[in-house]
């Protein structure tokens, strides 16, 4: 995540700095850092994340939508990158709730990427959450994350130019 933070808070010469936020989710969605271009603050917030039981991806996306409403620049492209073990907590909210929240984000203009971390992910669900199937990635181990973040960053760079 630190590499993504570094790449996302850099900007082309003469352009506005990109901003990135951090949202954690377990049994709730929690904003750990609002939209910022301050790399150190963002990295500090991400370093403070701890695991907790529950995977309410829908609540994480709802909080991400709130972050975008609160601080998005009108001229900026909203992007959400979801990193998850890929298994929505069905006992608390069915996959339909997650897909509905993702549809609301996409309808509001956000481009949604998904990354399923681990060997037991719901690939079909994550592809449905993403803006398109080619914006959904699998990372069997954490070792692949840096490569995936670089690919997303490069794609975003090309798409907004």
PDB file of C-alpha atoms in Angstrom:
ATOM      1  CA  UNK A   1       0.000   0.000   0.000  1.00  0.00           C
ATOM      2  CA  UNK A   2       2.896   2.332   0.655  1.00  0.00           C
ATOM      3  CA  UNK A   3       3.949   2.135  -2.994  1.00  0.00           C
ATOM      4  CA  UNK A   4       0.444   2.957  -4.150  1.00  0.00           C
ATOM      5  CA  UNK A   5       0.411   5.923  -1.784  1.00  0.00           C
ATOM      6  CA  UNK A   6       3.715   7.140  -3.243  1.00  0.00           C
ATOM      7  CA  UNK A   7       2.492   6.780  -6.817  1.00  0.00           C
ATOM      8  CA  UNK A   8      -0.916   8.279  -6.125  1.00  0.00           C
ATOM      9  CA  UNK A   9       0.288  11.411  -4.417  1.00  0.00           C
ATOM     10  CA  UNK A  10       2.709  12.378  -7.185  1.00  0.00           C
ATOM     11  CA  UNK A  11       1.620  14.611 -10.002  1.00  0.00           C
ATOM     12  CA  UNK A  12       2.744  15.625 -13.457  1.00  0.00           C
ATOM     13  CA  UNK A  13       4.563  18.942 -13.767  1.00  0.00           C
ATOM     14  CA  UNK A  14       2.060  21.789 -13.598  1.00  0.00           C
ATOM     15  CA  UNK A  15      -0.853  19.521 -12.666  1.00  0.00           C
ATOM     16  CA  UNK A  16      -2.732  19.247  -9.406  1.00  0.00           C
ATOM     17  CA  UNK A  17      -1.479  16.593  -7.022  1.00  0.00           C
ATOM     18  CA  UNK A  18      -3.495  13.433  -6.895  1.00  0.00           C
ATOM     19  CA  UNK A  19      -5.033  12.693  -3.549  1.00  0.00           C
ATOM     20  CA  UNK A  20      -5.706   9.364  -1.943  1.00  0.00           C
ATOM     21  CA  UNK A  21      -7.704   8.266   1.099  1.00  0.00           C
ATOM     22  CA  UNK A  22      -7.731   5.135   3.197  1.00  0.00           C
ATOM     23  CA  UNK A  23     -10.827   3.210   4.256  1.00  0.00           C
ATOM     24  CA  UNK A  24     -10.760   0.046   6.344  1.00  0.00           C
ATOM     25  CA  UNK A  25     -13.624  -2.372   6.716  1.00  0.00           C
ATOM     26  CA  UNK A  26     -14.497  -5.309   8.882  1.00  0.00           C
ATOM     27  CA  UNK A  27     -17.859  -5.212  10.676  1.00  0.00           C
ATOM     28  CA  UNK A  28     -17.973  -1.513   9.790  1.00  0.00           C
ATOM     29  CA  UNK A  29     -16.461   0.828   7.230  1.00  0.00           C
ATOM     30  CA  UNK A  30     -13.990   3.279   8.779  1.00  0.00           C
ATOM     31  CA  UNK A  31     -12.210   6.225   7.233  1.00  0.00           C
ATOM     32  CA  UNK A  32      -8.590   6.030   8.363  1.00  0.00           C
ATOM     33  CA  UNK A  33      -7.443   8.985   6.238  1.00  0.00           C
ATOM     34  CA  UNK A  34      -9.450  11.489   4.233  1.00  0.00           C
ATOM     35  CA  UNK A  35      -8.360  12.558   0.759  1.00  0.00           C
ATOM     36  CA  UNK A  36      -4.835  13.891   1.051  1.00  0.00           C
ATOM     37  CA  UNK A  37      -1.682  14.456  -0.924  1.00  0.00           C
ATOM     38  CA  UNK A  38       0.387  14.097   2.259  1.00  0.00           C
ATOM     39  CA  UNK A  39       2.268  10.832   1.750  1.00  0.00           C
ATOM     40  CA  UNK A  40       3.604  10.624   5.295  1.00  0.00           C
ATOM     41  CA  UNK A  41       0.172  11.109   6.847  1.00  0.00           C
ATOM     42  CA  UNK A  42      -1.370   8.513   4.573  1.00  0.00           C
ATOM     43  CA  UNK A  43       1.396   5.985   5.151  1.00  0.00           C
ATOM     44  CA  UNK A  44       1.097   6.522   8.893  1.00  0.00           C
ATOM     45  CA  UNK A  45      -2.632   5.894   8.748  1.00  0.00           C
ATOM     46  CA  UNK A  46      -2.153   2.751   6.673  1.00  0.00           C
ATOM     47  CA  UNK A  47       0.597   1.480   8.977  1.00  0.00           C
ATOM     48  CA  UNK A  48      -1.820   1.748  11.894  1.00  0.00           C
ATOM     49  CA  UNK A  49      -4.352  -0.637  10.346  1.00  0.00           C
ATOM     50  CA  UNK A  50      -5.062  -3.797  12.302  1.00  0.00           C
ATOM     51  CA  UNK A  51      -7.066  -6.846  11.364  1.00  0.00           C
ATOM     52  CA  UNK A  52     -10.451  -7.440  12.942  1.00  0.00           C
ATOM     53  CA  UNK A  53     -13.212  -9.990  12.404  1.00  0.00           C
ATOM     54  CA  UNK A  54     -15.806  -9.536   9.700  1.00  0.00           C
ATOM     55  CA  UNK A  55     -15.711  -8.605   6.044  1.00  0.00           C
ATOM     56  CA  UNK A  56     -18.410  -6.101   5.182  1.00  0.00           C
ATOM     57  CA  UNK A  57     -17.074  -4.971   1.830  1.00  0.00           C
ATOM     58  CA  UNK A  58     -20.348  -3.141   1.192  1.00  0.00           C
ATOM     59  CA  UNK A  59     -19.745  -0.905   4.219  1.00  0.00           C
ATOM     60  CA  UNK A  60     -16.193  -0.202   3.060  1.00  0.00           C
ATOM     61  CA  UNK A  61     -17.492   0.910  -0.334  1.00  0.00           C
ATOM     62  CA  UNK A  62     -20.173   3.029   1.351  1.00  0.00           C
ATOM     63  CA  UNK A  63     -17.489   4.789   3.388  1.00  0.00           C
ATOM     64  CA  UNK A  64     -15.381   5.251   0.233  1.00  0.00           C
ATOM     65  CA  UNK A  65     -18.382   6.915  -1.393  1.00  0.00           C
ATOM     66  CA  UNK A  66     -18.619   9.238   1.609  1.00  0.00           C
ATOM     67  CA  UNK A  67     -14.942  10.136   1.285  1.00  0.00           C
ATOM     68  CA  UNK A  68     -15.498  11.065  -2.352  1.00  0.00           C
ATOM     69  CA  UNK A  69     -18.562  13.166  -1.561  1.00  0.00           C
ATOM     70  CA  UNK A  70     -16.707  15.007   1.200  1.00  0.00           C
ATOM     71  CA  UNK A  71     -13.502  15.832  -0.628  1.00  0.00           C
ATOM     72  CA  UNK A  72     -13.523  15.110  -4.338  1.00  0.00           C
ATOM     73  CA  UNK A  73     -12.349  17.833  -6.695  1.00  0.00           C
ATOM     74  CA  UNK A  74     -14.976  18.282  -9.438  1.00  0.00           C
ATOM     75  CA  UNK A  75     -12.399  17.948 -12.215  1.00  0.00           C
ATOM     76  CA  UNK A  76     -10.800  14.810 -10.764  1.00  0.00           C
ATOM     77  CA  UNK A  77     -11.592  11.247 -11.768  1.00  0.00           C
ATOM     78  CA  UNK A  78     -12.766   9.289  -8.729  1.00  0.00           C
ATOM     79  CA  UNK A  79     -11.117   5.904  -8.356  1.00  0.00           C
ATOM     80  CA  UNK A  80     -11.726   3.251  -5.720  1.00  0.00           C
ATOM     81  CA  UNK A  81      -9.250   0.398  -5.301  1.00  0.00           C
ATOM     82  CA  UNK A  82     -10.708  -2.337  -3.147  1.00  0.00           C
ATOM     83  CA  UNK A  83      -8.273  -4.768  -1.507  1.00  0.00           C
ATOM     84  CA  UNK A  84     -10.049  -7.663   0.168  1.00  0.00           C
ATOM     85  CA  UNK A  85      -9.890 -11.341   0.959  1.00  0.00           C
ATOM     86  CA  UNK A  86     -12.800 -11.367  -1.458  1.00  0.00           C
ATOM     87  CA  UNK A  87     -15.453 -12.960   0.701  1.00  0.00           C
ATOM     88  CA  UNK A  88     -18.353 -10.724   1.757  1.00  0.00           C
ATOM     89  CA  UNK A  89     -19.777 -11.611   5.188  1.00  0.00           C
ATOM     90  CA  UNK A  90     -22.976 -13.250   3.953  1.00  0.00           C
ATOM     91  CA  UNK A  91     -24.470 -13.560   7.439  1.00  0.00           C
ATOM     92  CA  UNK A  92     -24.529  -9.768   7.791  1.00  0.00           C
ATOM     93  CA  UNK A  93     -25.233  -8.690   4.212  1.00  0.00           C
ATOM     94  CA  UNK A  94     -25.733 -10.705   1.047  1.00  0.00           C
ATOM     95  CA  UNK A  95     -23.624 -10.220  -2.059  1.00  0.00           C
ATOM     96  CA  UNK A  96     -26.554  -8.268  -3.533  1.00  0.00           C
ATOM     97  CA  UNK A  97     -25.936  -5.497  -0.964  1.00  0.00           C
ATOM     98  CA  UNK A  98     -22.298  -5.316  -2.026  1.00  0.00           C
ATOM     99  CA  UNK A  99     -23.124  -5.235  -5.723  1.00  0.00           C
ATOM    100  CA  UNK A 100     -25.762  -2.531  -5.137  1.00  0.00           C
ATOM    101  CA  UNK A 101     -23.220  -0.367  -3.287  1.00  0.00           C
ATOM    102  CA  UNK A 102     -20.677  -0.887  -6.072  1.00  0.00           C
ATOM    103  CA  UNK A 103     -23.316   0.069  -8.653  1.00  0.00           C
ATOM    104  CA  UNK A 104     -24.008   3.315  -6.747  1.00  0.00           C
ATOM    105  CA  UNK A 105     -20.301   4.194  -6.765  1.00  0.00           C
ATOM    106  CA  UNK A 106     -19.995   3.479 -10.481  1.00  0.00           C
ATOM    107  CA  UNK A 107     -23.192   5.422 -11.263  1.00  0.00           C
ATOM    108  CA  UNK A 108     -21.653   8.404  -9.452  1.00  0.00           C
ATOM    109  CA  UNK A 109     -18.706   8.240 -11.867  1.00  0.00           C
ATOM    110  CA  UNK A 110     -16.124   6.329  -9.826  1.00  0.00           C
ATOM    111  CA  UNK A 111     -13.895   3.796 -11.525  1.00  0.00           C
ATOM    112  CA  UNK A 112     -13.695   0.737  -9.278  1.00  0.00           C
ATOM    113  CA  UNK A 113     -10.783  -1.705  -9.199  1.00  0.00           C
ATOM    114  CA  UNK A 114     -10.786  -4.840  -7.070  1.00  0.00           C
ATOM    115  CA  UNK A 115      -7.935  -6.942  -5.755  1.00  0.00           C
ATOM    116  CA  UNK A 116      -8.690 -10.302  -4.181  1.00  0.00           C
ATOM    117  CA  UNK A 117      -5.903 -11.253  -1.773  1.00  0.00           C
ATOM    118  CA  UNK A 118      -5.487 -14.929  -0.964  1.00  0.00           C
ATOM    119  CA  UNK A 119      -6.287 -18.228  -2.571  1.00  0.00           C
ATOM    120  CA  UNK A 120      -9.979 -18.362  -1.610  1.00  0.00           C
ATOM    121  CA  UNK A 121     -11.625 -15.369  -3.240  1.00  0.00           C
ATOM    122  CA  UNK A 122     -14.958 -14.938  -4.962  1.00  0.00           C
ATOM    123  CA  UNK A 123     -13.645 -13.998  -8.404  1.00  0.00           C
ATOM    124  CA  UNK A 124     -17.108 -13.594  -9.947  1.00  0.00           C
ATOM    125  CA  UNK A 125     -18.221 -11.285  -7.141  1.00  0.00           C
ATOM    126  CA  UNK A 126     -15.102  -9.124  -7.383  1.00  0.00           C
ATOM    127  CA  UNK A 127     -15.456  -8.850 -11.158  1.00  0.00           C
ATOM    128  CA  UNK A 128     -19.043  -7.682 -10.585  1.00  0.00           C
ATOM    129  CA  UNK A 129     -17.889  -5.049  -8.113  1.00  0.00           C
ATOM    130  CA  UNK A 130     -15.198  -3.720 -10.461  1.00  0.00           C
ATOM    131  CA  UNK A 131     -16.106  -1.304 -13.241  1.00  0.00           C
ATOM    132  CA  UNK A 132     -15.146  -4.045 -15.706  1.00  0.00           C
ATOM    133  CA  UNK A 133     -13.737  -7.555 -15.400  1.00  0.00           C
ATOM    134  CA  UNK A 134     -10.309  -6.341 -16.579  1.00  0.00           C
ATOM    135  CA  UNK A 135     -10.184  -4.043 -13.551  1.00  0.00           C
ATOM    136  CA  UNK A 136     -10.333  -7.020 -11.192  1.00  0.00           C
ATOM    137  CA  UNK A 137      -7.084  -8.618 -10.051  1.00  0.00           C
ATOM    138  CA  UNK A 138      -6.106 -11.711  -8.105  1.00  0.00           C
ATOM    139  CA  UNK A 139      -3.174 -11.715  -5.712  1.00  0.00           C
ATOM    140  CA  UNK A 140      -2.677 -15.174  -4.206  1.00  0.00           C
ATOM    141  CA  UNK A 141      -0.058 -13.743  -1.837  1.00  0.00           C
ATOM    142  CA  UNK A 142       0.990 -10.269  -0.715  1.00  0.00           C
ATOM    143  CA  UNK A 143       4.096 -10.594  -2.902  1.00  0.00           C
ATOM    144  CA  UNK A 144       2.046  -9.836  -6.040  1.00  0.00           C
ATOM    145  CA  UNK A 145       0.480  -6.640  -4.670  1.00  0.00           C
ATOM    146  CA  UNK A 146       3.264  -4.258  -5.707  1.00  0.00           C
ATOM    147  CA  UNK A 147       3.051  -5.467  -9.309  1.00  0.00           C
ATOM    148  CA  UNK A 148      -0.732  -5.087  -9.314  1.00  0.00           C
ATOM    149  CA  UNK A 149      -0.553  -1.575  -7.846  1.00  0.00           C
ATOM    150  CA  UNK A 150       2.018  -0.589 -10.482  1.00  0.00           C
ATOM    151  CA  UNK A 151      -0.272  -1.932 -13.231  1.00  0.00           C
ATOM    152  CA  UNK A 152      -3.269  -0.006 -11.869  1.00  0.00           C
ATOM    153  CA  UNK A 153      -1.216   3.152 -11.478  1.00  0.00           C
ATOM    154  CA  UNK A 154       0.109   2.895 -15.048  1.00  0.00           C
ATOM    155  CA  UNK A 155      -3.375   2.281 -16.421  1.00  0.00           C
ATOM    156  CA  UNK A 156      -4.801   5.254 -14.531  1.00  0.00           C
ATOM    157  CA  UNK A 157      -1.949   7.453 -15.721  1.00  0.00           C
ATOM    158  CA  UNK A 158      -2.719   6.531 -19.333  1.00  0.00           C
ATOM    159  CA  UNK A 159      -6.481   6.919 -18.954  1.00  0.00           C
ATOM    160  CA  UNK A 160      -6.418  10.411 -17.469  1.00  0.00           C
ATOM    161  CA  UNK A 161      -3.845  11.857 -19.861  1.00  0.00           C
TER     162      UNK A 161
END
